[in-house]
């Protein structure tokens, strides 16, 4: 059957042509990585026009009647609807509250748009609504307006929720990646990867036993305690889809500075590390829902870190790196062994590896 | 479970590195066979820390990378059919066939599902008796046994609407082919630990003796890899060429008898094409005659798909260890994970992707000359 003496002719070994453009939407366009960014920058932004949108932040800073407002919207399509540590209702409130908080604003009012699937049990809708109410009360925000639509059975995952929110940005607060300068200290508010691993642990077909709950939480109070130390924080991000890596890459690209991380300093809980090792994922790319990453002027870093650690949602805060002049727009990690590696923007969805 | 932390201990790593530095007296070229090892080496910066005399050549052991374009095209054809639920491990969805990938098939209405075990695909078949459920069975000796077991179960339970699209490959014939290549520079191998946990080490002594190369069975965490390098360098410096198991916590010499029995029952050895390399004799498995009814290629009559690969990328040389990823003119310019010219840039275990993701900061590439877009060539007979 085979010729044991065969030698390989390696001339002309080739590979196929790439997929450069996609004629249809793929899941990666919603993954918070490079594909998502391209969709917004090359399709939505040119179509909409407008100066405010060009900022491309998680929330927009607008001035109305002399008042600076943060304005943000987000849509929640999580499956399953309820997971260890929370559910779609908590996410829908806290996610938008956090997007506003990253502008320094305390969320004041939210809108809520439901897309319900025909046939979903009313008790499920009630549970989502109750958790939204409880989360809103805990965050000190009011759900002031809303809308409901129903789609035919098979055209939705039971419940989709959109929330939009507004809040006032305090005077003297200007949180933008463009303010980052070399020397800024990078601080993360606690352990990363909890939300993504909690969701994966109960996802159909992947159920695995892990002692991890989502970190879903409203960060407005933590941000206020940081701003009380100094209003001169440079930028804040909540590293949701795409994880810490996506947030740091966005900041590096928008600020034109490089970022150097000490990989050992990034707080990764053991359960998250183990789950990621099994699935072939990198915790740096796994979603969080109750964490923030801050770029803080070096002279304020210690005081801000102390203030964070004094807050229940910042107890695990840690300095993980700094902004640098080298390799502008790029994030580099010093590995535990002493090597270095680039921490890239994720392309689309993280895909579990074959082996 | 403390494995991860313990096997990444910087102090222990330093001791192993010191020992390697103290041992090496001249240049040696080692090949790590497995893509998972390549990924770990580059991610942790292990290659930056080894003595300059120790060169790590990245081998062809990425299951995604070596799956032939023709097989991907067959998968795309089957997955596009309205009566099919096509199940696959996640990282196959982004691998380009001719002009499309499985993500795109899904966006065009194909029922393509990511599963985490072939048994999930079998369950989907049981739950959907009116539809054909196909599992994409690719990979090395690590993924072959569970796929074999799934087909075995399907036959035992009489589940007729399940089938396997098979493109399994075997490591030892690839090592043989690499050693026979006239341009081969490899002087020692780090064998893939997980493959050996299934197959044992019985196939390696003959290879080591015939080609006079040390073969060290090696794991995947940083300390595993450093220990594998340390033992291989030690053998080379002494002029030895034996098989050494540096991954004894996972690998028994005889392997996993239950898995081997399952492979024996369900599969038979066949010649197999490797993407970017070509046909390697006896380097793969196909379903044996007893299970041929479960072969998706026959069930869906796609065995006539013959794809010509346009001359665009040099991943064949990368998979052979003849070229480092950044030595390809297209690396990082024409060819990135966003727009891969070849599978070695698609899969996170591919050497090109690992270099791009983790190492492009210090790599200077030759600016690529402009090339004309390749002709797509695919015929469905």
XYZ file of C-alpha atoms in Angstrom:
736
model
C 0.000 0.000 0.000
C 2.783 2.436 0.720
C 6.308 2.868 -0.382
C 8.443 3.049 2.717
C 11.198 4.663 0.708
C 9.054 7.590 -0.463
C 10.687 11.000 -0.093
C 8.653 14.154 -0.046
C 8.843 16.573 -2.904
C 8.387 19.895 -1.170
C 8.464 22.025 -4.276
C 5.187 23.674 -4.929
C 3.669 23.125 -1.492
C 0.939 25.689 -1.219
C -1.950 26.989 0.799
C -5.276 28.567 -0.149
C -6.313 32.125 -0.708
C -7.688 34.113 2.233
C -11.151 35.268 3.110
C -10.638 39.014 2.980
C -14.212 40.249 2.882
C -17.330 38.684 4.213
C -20.563 39.240 2.307
C -22.678 38.348 5.335
C -22.563 38.956 9.069
C -20.754 36.235 11.035
C -20.751 35.739 14.808
C -17.313 37.319 15.079
C -18.811 40.687 14.121
C -20.383 40.700 17.597
C -17.367 39.366 19.462
C -15.891 42.675 20.564
C -12.669 42.139 18.622
C -11.198 43.290 15.340
C -14.226 42.242 13.283
C -16.566 44.249 15.537
C -14.331 47.297 15.291
C -14.203 47.051 11.494
C -17.990 46.793 11.269
C -18.434 49.973 13.299
C -15.610 51.950 11.701
C -16.160 50.976 8.076
C -19.938 50.488 7.873
C -21.866 52.150 10.699
C -19.798 55.274 11.346
C -19.632 56.401 7.678
C -23.356 55.717 7.266
C -24.363 57.654 10.376
C -21.857 60.500 10.154
C -21.739 62.760 13.203
C -18.849 63.983 15.257
C -19.831 62.442 18.564
C -19.900 58.876 17.217
C -16.385 59.289 15.841
C -15.115 59.005 19.436
C -16.175 55.321 19.343
C -16.226 54.966 23.133
C -18.534 52.707 25.105
C -20.521 55.834 25.863
C -20.733 59.247 24.226
C -20.066 62.533 26.058
C -22.540 65.166 24.872
C -23.371 68.660 26.097
C -27.040 69.641 26.380
C -28.134 72.968 27.858
C -24.706 73.495 29.322
C -24.722 70.106 31.090
C -22.220 67.379 30.112
C -24.005 64.066 29.768
C -22.772 60.548 29.194
C -25.091 58.630 26.866
C -24.816 54.912 26.167
C -26.735 51.906 24.889
C -26.120 48.178 24.915
C -28.035 45.073 23.854
C -27.984 41.805 25.768
C -28.363 38.443 24.044
C -26.815 36.120 26.610
C -27.538 32.388 26.664
C -28.489 30.901 29.079
C -30.671 33.709 30.477
C -29.654 32.872 34.045
C -26.193 31.778 35.119
C -24.142 31.439 38.311
C -23.941 34.900 39.856
C -26.602 36.647 37.782
C -28.766 36.760 34.707
C -29.644 38.834 31.687
C -31.545 41.310 33.885
C -28.517 42.118 36.049
C -26.358 42.407 32.945
C -28.764 44.735 31.177
C -28.745 47.203 34.059
C -25.150 46.889 35.245
C -23.654 46.820 31.767
C -25.080 50.178 30.769
C -24.496 51.670 34.227
C -20.852 50.621 33.852
C -20.515 52.051 30.348
C -21.666 55.396 31.786
C -19.392 55.027 34.798
C -16.376 54.661 32.510
C -17.066 58.272 31.460
C -17.058 59.257 35.112
C -20.835 59.673 35.116
C -23.206 58.386 37.753
C -26.071 56.758 35.843
C -29.384 58.570 36.392
C -31.967 57.079 34.029
C -32.200 53.980 31.873
C -34.510 52.959 29.074
C -35.386 49.310 28.563
C -36.396 47.619 25.307
C -37.565 44.006 25.409
C -37.666 41.646 22.425
C -39.581 38.616 23.653
C -39.956 35.359 21.776
C -43.430 33.944 21.314
C -43.874 31.067 23.742
C -41.404 32.103 26.423
C -42.817 31.471 29.866
C -44.201 34.532 31.601
C -42.423 33.492 34.795
C -39.113 33.874 32.948
C -40.019 37.396 31.801
C -41.099 38.241 35.352
C -37.808 36.960 36.760
C -35.843 39.079 34.278
C -37.923 42.167 35.140
C -37.545 41.612 38.884
C -33.773 41.206 38.646
C -33.607 44.387 36.537
C -35.559 46.284 39.177
C -33.357 44.989 41.961
C -30.164 45.805 40.045
C -31.434 49.307 39.246
C -32.208 49.978 42.885
C -28.802 48.705 43.945
C -27.093 50.938 41.366
C -29.169 53.988 42.275
C -30.595 54.348 38.760
C -34.227 54.574 37.618
C -35.659 52.667 34.636
C -37.713 55.530 33.239
C -38.991 54.370 29.848
C -39.276 51.220 27.814
C -40.736 49.242 24.946
C -41.742 45.633 24.245
C -41.898 43.713 20.991
C -42.677 40.023 20.444
C -41.124 37.972 17.621
C -42.400 34.637 16.327
C -41.283 31.426 17.971
C -37.861 30.395 16.683
C -36.736 33.957 15.951
C -35.178 34.778 19.321
C -33.591 33.167 22.363
C -36.536 33.817 24.672
C -35.580 37.278 25.859
C -33.362 39.979 24.363
C -32.949 43.234 26.274
C -31.644 46.609 25.189
C -30.918 49.331 27.709
C -29.791 52.889 27.132
C -28.755 55.279 29.860
C -27.810 58.828 30.672
C -25.859 60.370 33.506
C -24.106 63.629 34.319
C -20.318 63.827 33.978
C -18.910 65.839 36.925
C -16.929 69.012 36.254
C -13.173 68.467 35.983
C -13.550 64.841 34.860
C -12.270 64.036 31.381
C -11.790 60.310 30.808
C -10.503 59.580 27.296
C -7.795 57.256 25.950
C -6.214 60.272 24.236
C -5.228 61.546 27.694
C -2.986 58.537 28.390
C 0.712 59.400 28.522
C 3.815 57.237 28.965
C 4.344 56.601 32.645
C 0.661 56.136 33.457
C 0.060 53.209 35.785
C -2.392 50.491 34.671
C -4.633 49.184 37.458
C -7.264 46.442 37.234
C -9.947 46.359 39.926
C -9.826 42.620 40.628
C -9.738 39.053 39.330
C -10.414 38.656 35.624
C -12.343 36.107 33.568
C -15.054 35.235 36.085
C -18.091 36.187 33.997
C -16.984 34.442 30.823
C -16.061 31.232 32.629
C -19.324 31.276 34.630
C -21.312 31.541 31.380
C -19.268 28.840 29.654
C -19.650 26.498 32.625
C -23.424 26.331 32.099
C -23.533 26.654 28.309
C -25.304 23.779 26.563
C -22.891 21.036 25.642
C -20.087 22.448 27.749
C -21.412 22.110 31.288
C -18.470 21.646 33.628
C -18.266 21.871 37.375
C -16.420 24.976 38.453
C -16.675 27.107 41.545
C -17.011 30.373 39.645
C -19.767 32.967 39.670
C -20.160 35.929 37.354
C -18.686 39.135 38.726
C -21.678 41.084 37.382
C -21.862 44.330 39.385
C -22.483 48.059 38.996
C -19.205 49.970 39.183
C -20.547 53.508 39.653
C -19.705 53.586 43.352
C -16.157 52.312 42.814
C -15.557 54.950 40.138
C -16.873 57.696 42.407
C -14.500 56.596 45.174
C -11.596 56.735 42.700
C -12.595 60.172 41.426
C -12.807 61.362 45.033
C -9.043 60.750 45.277
C -8.374 62.661 42.057
C -10.588 63.736 39.169
C -7.449 63.489 37.019
C -7.807 59.808 36.086
C -6.919 59.482 32.401
C -9.123 56.672 31.151
C -11.354 53.898 32.490
C -12.709 50.845 30.638
C -14.856 47.913 31.698
C -13.333 44.936 29.912
C -16.431 43.025 28.806
C -16.446 41.251 25.386
C -12.895 40.582 24.304
C -11.710 40.827 27.908
C -8.803 42.779 29.322
C -6.811 42.315 26.101
C -9.427 44.071 23.974
C -9.728 47.043 26.364
C -5.967 47.522 26.632
C -5.527 47.305 22.860
C -8.290 49.864 22.283
C -6.646 52.261 24.729
C -3.165 51.706 23.272
C -4.410 52.282 19.732
C -6.436 55.405 20.585
C -3.723 56.942 22.779
C -0.745 56.135 20.550
C 1.183 54.786 23.532
C 2.407 51.262 24.174
C 1.342 49.191 27.149
C 3.616 46.801 29.063
C 2.014 44.259 31.375
C 3.586 42.082 34.025
C 1.741 38.840 33.322
C 2.259 37.556 36.859
C 0.595 40.656 38.305
C -2.668 40.125 36.415
C -5.041 38.542 38.951
C -6.420 35.323 37.436
C -8.328 33.039 39.834
C -7.199 29.434 39.767
C -10.610 28.171 38.642
C -10.539 30.552 35.677
C -6.977 29.555 34.769
C -7.903 25.871 34.913
C -11.082 26.262 32.855
C -9.207 28.284 30.244
C -6.408 25.704 30.127
C -8.923 22.926 29.443
C -10.711 24.912 26.737
C -7.601 26.346 25.126
C -8.610 29.927 25.908
C -6.608 32.835 27.306
C -8.036 34.523 30.437
C -6.924 37.880 29.035
C -9.623 37.534 26.358
C -12.435 36.283 28.588
C -15.316 38.633 29.404
C -15.781 40.435 32.725
C -18.923 42.240 33.911
C -17.857 43.823 37.188
C -14.267 44.926 36.618
C -12.579 48.052 35.360
C -9.131 48.877 34.103
C -7.749 52.350 34.843
C -4.847 54.397 33.468
C -3.793 56.632 36.327
C -1.079 59.339 36.495
C 1.864 57.850 38.347
C 1.726 60.440 41.159
C -1.840 59.395 42.038
C -1.496 55.653 41.533
C -0.905 54.622 45.162
C -3.769 56.731 46.513
C -6.173 55.514 43.818
C -5.148 51.886 44.457
C -5.783 52.354 48.202
C -9.205 53.870 47.513
C -10.094 50.988 45.204
C -9.019 48.371 47.735
C -11.168 50.083 50.363
C -14.266 49.564 48.181
C -16.017 46.157 48.137
C -15.757 45.924 44.345
C -12.056 46.859 44.302
C -10.638 44.681 47.073
C -8.563 42.700 44.621
C -7.257 45.747 42.734
C -3.715 45.370 41.410
C -1.169 47.318 39.417
C -0.596 45.244 36.271
C 1.587 47.444 34.096
C 2.258 50.870 32.632
C 1.937 52.975 29.510
C 5.240 53.386 27.629
C 6.675 55.276 24.662
C 7.860 52.101 22.940
C 5.736 50.059 20.506
C 2.894 52.615 20.258
C -0.525 51.054 19.887
C 0.697 47.646 20.999
C 0.256 45.738 24.267
C 3.182 43.559 25.374
C 3.291 41.197 28.347
C 6.369 40.133 30.291
C 5.842 36.422 30.876
C 6.373 34.656 34.161
C 9.502 33.008 32.762
C 11.045 36.307 31.708
C 10.186 36.347 28.007
C 7.895 38.800 26.299
C 4.872 38.383 24.053
C 2.437 40.591 22.232
C -1.106 40.651 23.632
C -3.147 41.181 20.507
C -6.660 42.388 19.872
C -8.844 39.291 19.539
C -10.099 38.729 15.996
C -13.629 37.636 16.740
C -14.978 35.033 19.083
C -12.486 32.924 21.028
C -12.826 29.385 19.744
C -12.169 26.370 21.954
C -9.239 24.420 20.542
C -9.412 20.902 19.196
C -6.680 19.471 21.409
C -5.584 21.147 40.702
C -2.307 23.014 40.923
C -0.778 21.814 37.675
C -0.765 25.120 35.878
C 0.912 27.170 38.588
C 3.400 24.463 39.493
C 4.438 23.770 35.924
C 5.043 27.462 35.224
C 7.227 28.103 38.281
C 9.834 30.749 37.317
C 12.451 29.534 39.822
C 12.282 25.940 38.570
C 12.323 27.207 34.991
C 15.511 29.144 35.718
C 17.178 26.001 37.103
C 16.279 24.023 33.985
C 17.488 26.867 31.748
C 20.775 27.079 33.692
C 21.264 23.356 33.187
C 20.596 23.631 29.437
C 22.998 26.590 29.167
C 25.646 24.616 31.072
C 25.168 21.509 28.921
C 25.156 22.902 25.395
C 28.500 23.241 23.606
C 27.455 23.600 19.962
C 24.372 24.316 17.811
C 21.477 21.861 17.877
C 18.128 21.942 16.038
C 15.179 20.353 17.826
C 11.682 20.001 16.440
C 8.670 20.235 18.717
C 6.120 18.193 16.828
C 2.900 19.444 18.381
C 1.210 22.764 17.647
C 0.174 23.013 21.286
C 3.848 22.960 22.224
C 4.635 25.609 19.590
C 1.898 27.808 21.028
C 3.212 27.357 24.566
C 6.839 28.021 23.527
C 6.004 31.306 21.835
C 3.357 32.416 24.345
C 5.723 32.000 27.296
C 8.788 33.284 25.444
C 10.681 30.009 25.993
C 12.590 30.323 22.719
C 13.885 33.732 23.836
C 15.383 32.213 26.967
C 17.177 29.196 25.505
C 20.861 29.378 24.538
C 21.420 30.695 21.029
C 22.830 27.323 20.041
C 19.473 25.600 20.666
C 17.094 26.211 17.783
C 13.483 25.105 18.041
C 11.978 24.146 14.694
C 8.209 24.128 14.657
C 6.694 20.913 13.385
C 3.528 19.951 11.523
C 1.507 18.980 14.610
C -1.383 21.414 14.369
C -4.485 19.387 13.473
C -6.250 22.395 12.003
C -3.278 23.428 9.880
C -2.711 20.080 8.224
C -6.324 19.304 7.315
C -6.286 19.471 3.502
C -8.132 22.187 1.639
C -9.995 19.445 -0.203
C -11.404 18.115 3.069
C -12.441 21.620 4.157
C -14.222 22.040 0.825
C -16.032 18.747 1.394
C -17.068 19.974 4.839
C -18.376 23.225 3.335
C -20.339 21.317 0.696
C -21.922 18.963 3.248
C -22.622 21.737 5.777
C -24.430 23.773 3.112
C -27.116 21.115 2.627
C -30.494 21.951 4.161
C -31.002 18.461 5.638
C -27.657 18.485 7.487
C -26.624 19.539 10.975
C -22.841 19.930 10.702
C -20.990 19.678 14.022
C -17.372 20.655 14.565
C -14.861 21.710 17.170
C -14.704 25.484 17.291
C -11.356 26.232 15.712
C -12.253 24.565 12.404
C -14.938 27.159 11.677
C -12.470 29.870 10.699
C -10.271 27.781 8.409
C -10.749 28.909 4.834
C -11.704 26.431 2.159
C -12.038 27.659 -1.376
C -13.531 31.104 -0.880
C -15.585 30.289 2.222
C -15.327 28.996 5.755
C -17.846 27.288 8.031
C -18.710 30.600 9.710
C -19.787 31.848 6.316
C -21.810 28.716 5.588
C -23.591 29.322 8.882
C -24.264 32.958 7.984
C -25.771 31.723 4.700
C -28.255 29.554 6.592
C -26.323 26.322 7.074
C -26.883 24.573 10.403
C -23.288 24.555 11.677
C -22.846 23.926 15.389
C -19.798 24.099 17.643
C -19.647 21.079 19.929
C -17.106 20.139 22.548
C -17.301 16.389 22.123
C -18.272 14.087 19.252
C -20.773 12.504 21.657
C -22.648 15.832 21.630
C -23.066 15.382 17.872
C -24.393 11.867 18.440
C -26.921 13.234 20.941
C -28.029 15.836 18.377
C -28.536 12.976 15.900
C -30.702 11.119 18.414
C -32.757 14.256 19.049
C -33.175 15.025 15.324
C -34.016 11.694 13.655
C -35.284 13.470 10.544
C -31.944 15.176 9.815
C -28.463 14.012 8.912
C -25.897 14.906 11.587
C -22.247 15.002 10.532
C -19.250 15.400 12.836
C -15.997 16.776 11.456
C -13.477 14.207 12.689
C -10.054 15.747 12.292
C -6.877 15.677 14.301
C -4.100 13.432 15.510
C -4.055 10.354 17.718
C -5.503 12.490 20.526
C -8.897 13.129 18.949
C -9.199 9.911 16.963
C -10.216 7.590 19.858
C -13.247 9.587 21.029
C -14.343 9.927 17.401
C -13.906 6.176 16.956
C -15.903 5.548 20.108
C -18.713 7.783 18.838
C -19.000 5.857 15.566
C -18.866 2.613 17.539
C -21.731 3.880 19.712
C -23.740 5.031 16.684
C -23.499 1.551 15.180
C -24.297 -0.155 18.493
C -27.363 2.049 19.088
C -28.489 1.872 15.456
C -28.317 5.641 14.942
C -28.413 5.775 11.150
C -28.522 9.575 10.713
C -25.004 10.132 12.127
C -21.814 10.127 10.097
C -18.180 11.226 10.381
C -16.187 13.297 7.910
C -12.761 11.817 8.648
C -9.371 13.398 8.180
C -7.308 11.857 10.959
C -3.524 11.893 10.801
C -0.725 10.067 12.642
C 2.491 11.550 13.997
C 5.172 8.851 13.474
C 4.835 8.728 9.653
C 5.160 12.509 9.608
C 8.397 12.290 11.612
C 9.579 9.647 9.146
C 8.724 11.896 6.187
C 10.461 14.888 7.749
C 13.614 12.879 8.432
C 13.635 11.579 4.853
C 13.359 15.061 3.363
C 16.714 16.031 1.790
C 16.510 19.507 3.329
C 15.819 18.233 6.870
C 17.852 19.950 9.597
C 16.188 18.297 12.603
C 18.596 16.589 15.019
C 16.162 15.683 17.797
C 12.441 15.564 18.464
C 10.181 16.637 21.301
C 7.364 14.136 20.749
C 3.787 15.203 21.459
C 2.917 14.076 24.983
C -0.816 13.836 24.495
C -0.414 11.701 21.381
C 1.847 9.358 23.360
C -0.663 9.219 26.238
C -2.929 7.413 23.755
C -0.441 5.548 21.583
C 2.369 4.878 24.042
C 5.965 5.102 22.846
C 6.254 1.813 20.963
C 6.443 3.414 17.520
C 9.432 5.606 18.360
C 12.493 3.414 19.180
C 12.760 2.241 15.568
C 12.520 5.849 14.308
C 15.137 7.028 16.788
C 17.515 4.223 15.863
C 17.038 4.448 12.093
C 17.540 8.207 11.910
C 19.892 8.475 14.898
C 17.811 11.154 16.613
C 16.811 11.435 20.269
C 13.033 11.488 20.724
C 11.860 12.916 24.045
C 8.168 12.588 24.928
C 7.305 16.077 26.153
C 4.345 17.840 27.788
C 2.941 21.283 27.192
C 3.505 23.513 30.201
C 6.689 25.622 30.240
C 8.538 23.340 32.659
C 7.541 20.276 30.610
C 8.981 21.831 27.470
C 12.191 22.951 29.166
C 12.656 19.467 30.615
C 12.122 17.968 27.156
C 14.707 20.335 25.688
C 17.118 19.613 28.530
C 16.936 15.852 27.995
C 17.193 16.118 24.204
C 20.228 18.422 24.388
C 21.864 16.140 26.945
C 21.451 13.155 24.598
C 22.769 15.090 21.607
C 25.822 16.281 23.523
C 26.547 12.659 24.513
C 25.944 11.312 21.007
C 22.925 9.280 22.151
C 19.671 8.726 20.286
C 17.137 6.970 22.497
C 13.461 7.423 23.308
C 13.007 9.177 26.656
C 9.706 9.823 28.438
C 9.819 13.251 30.080
C 6.031 13.303 30.512
C 5.619 10.266 32.719
C 2.753 11.795 34.692
C 0.557 11.384 31.603
C 2.270 8.827 29.379
C 2.603 5.111 30.021
C 4.919 3.198 27.668
C 2.018 1.044 26.476
C -0.338 4.014 26.045
C -4.064 3.699 26.653
C -5.159 0.134 25.794
C -8.881 0.950 25.691
C -8.297 3.808 23.247
C -5.995 1.673 21.117
C -8.596 -1.099 20.969
C -11.230 1.383 19.845
C -8.925 2.707 17.105
C -8.207 -0.857 15.973
C -11.918 -1.656 15.781
C -13.171 1.440 13.940
C -10.312 2.771 11.817
C -7.749 1.431 9.378
C -4.462 3.001 8.364
C -4.395 4.805 5.032
C -2.262 7.255 3.069
C -3.315 10.778 3.939
C -2.734 14.195 2.387
C -1.436 16.910 4.721
C -2.279 20.477 3.871
C 0.796 22.321 2.676
C 2.854 19.122 2.608
C 1.282 16.528 0.355
C 0.522 12.836 0.690
C 2.430 10.961 3.393
C 2.177 7.165 3.186
C 0.319 5.397 6.007
C -0.050 8.712 7.834
C -3.778 8.682 8.468
C -6.863 6.754 9.375
C -10.126 6.130 7.617
C -13.191 4.247 8.762
C -12.720 0.499 8.353
C -15.006 -1.519 6.109
C -17.224 -2.486 9.054
C -18.041 1.169 9.651
C -17.967 2.486 6.067
C -21.712 3.250 6.276
C -20.834 6.032 8.717
C -18.393 7.742 6.336
C -19.844 11.139 5.401
C -17.767 11.300 2.209
C -19.623 8.295 0.820
C -22.981 9.174 2.311
C -22.972 12.617 0.707
C -21.073 11.691 -2.470
C -18.414 14.373 -2.032
C -15.452 12.126 -2.764
C -15.341 13.734 -6.214
C -14.349 17.161 -4.878
C -10.794 17.822 -5.996
C -9.340 21.176 -5.055
C -6.242 22.668 -6.583
C -4.434 24.904 -4.126
C -3.172 28.157 -5.640
C 0.480 28.969 -5.008
C 0.068 31.666 -2.404
C 1.804 30.782 0.810
C 4.803 28.871 2.034
C 3.209 27.117 4.957
C 4.391 23.774 3.659
C 7.943 24.848 4.357
C 6.870 26.215 7.754
C 5.152 22.915 8.607
C 8.357 21.103 7.640
C 10.482 23.385 9.769
C 12.353 24.585 6.692
C 11.195 28.163 7.165
C 10.453 30.239 10.235
C 7.119 32.043 9.929
C 8.655 35.523 9.780
C 10.974 34.436 6.961
C 7.958 34.262 4.637
C 7.588 37.470 2.623
C 3.840 37.569 3.279
C 4.114 37.253 7.085
C 2.377 40.110 8.890
C 1.642 41.992 5.689
C -0.339 40.022 3.128
C -0.871 37.268 5.665
C -2.316 37.930 9.135
C -4.910 36.112 11.279
C -7.480 38.559 9.911
C -6.673 37.596 6.318
C -4.760 34.306 6.443
C -3.084 32.974 3.352
C -2.876 29.556 4.927
C -4.041 27.469 7.845
C -0.828 28.010 9.794
C -2.025 31.610 10.265
C -5.617 30.605 11.071
C -5.300 28.199 13.936
C -4.013 29.455 17.268
C -1.730 26.394 17.245
C -0.279 27.296 13.872
C 3.305 28.493 13.998
C 2.568 31.569 11.875
C -0.334 32.655 14.081
C 1.720 32.115 17.240
C 4.534 34.273 15.854
C 2.110 36.951 14.713
C 0.117 37.018 17.939
C 2.981 36.930 20.389
C 6.245 37.757 18.701
C 5.798 40.249 15.865
C 7.179 43.088 17.983
C 10.779 42.013 17.515
C 10.436 40.363 14.111
C 11.472 42.244 11.045
C 9.927 40.880 7.886
C 10.878 41.447 4.314
C 8.310 43.745 2.690
C 6.158 41.530 0.518
C 6.020 42.118 -3.181
C 2.584 42.821 -4.574
C 0.976 39.669 -5.849
C -1.990 39.184 -8.088
C -5.020 37.613 -6.444
C -4.925 33.853 -6.900
C -7.386 32.058 -9.128
C -9.883 30.062 -7.170
C -9.929 26.538 -8.452
C -12.425 24.058 -7.173
C -14.368 21.469 -9.067
C -17.290 19.555 -7.745
C -17.743 16.513 -9.923
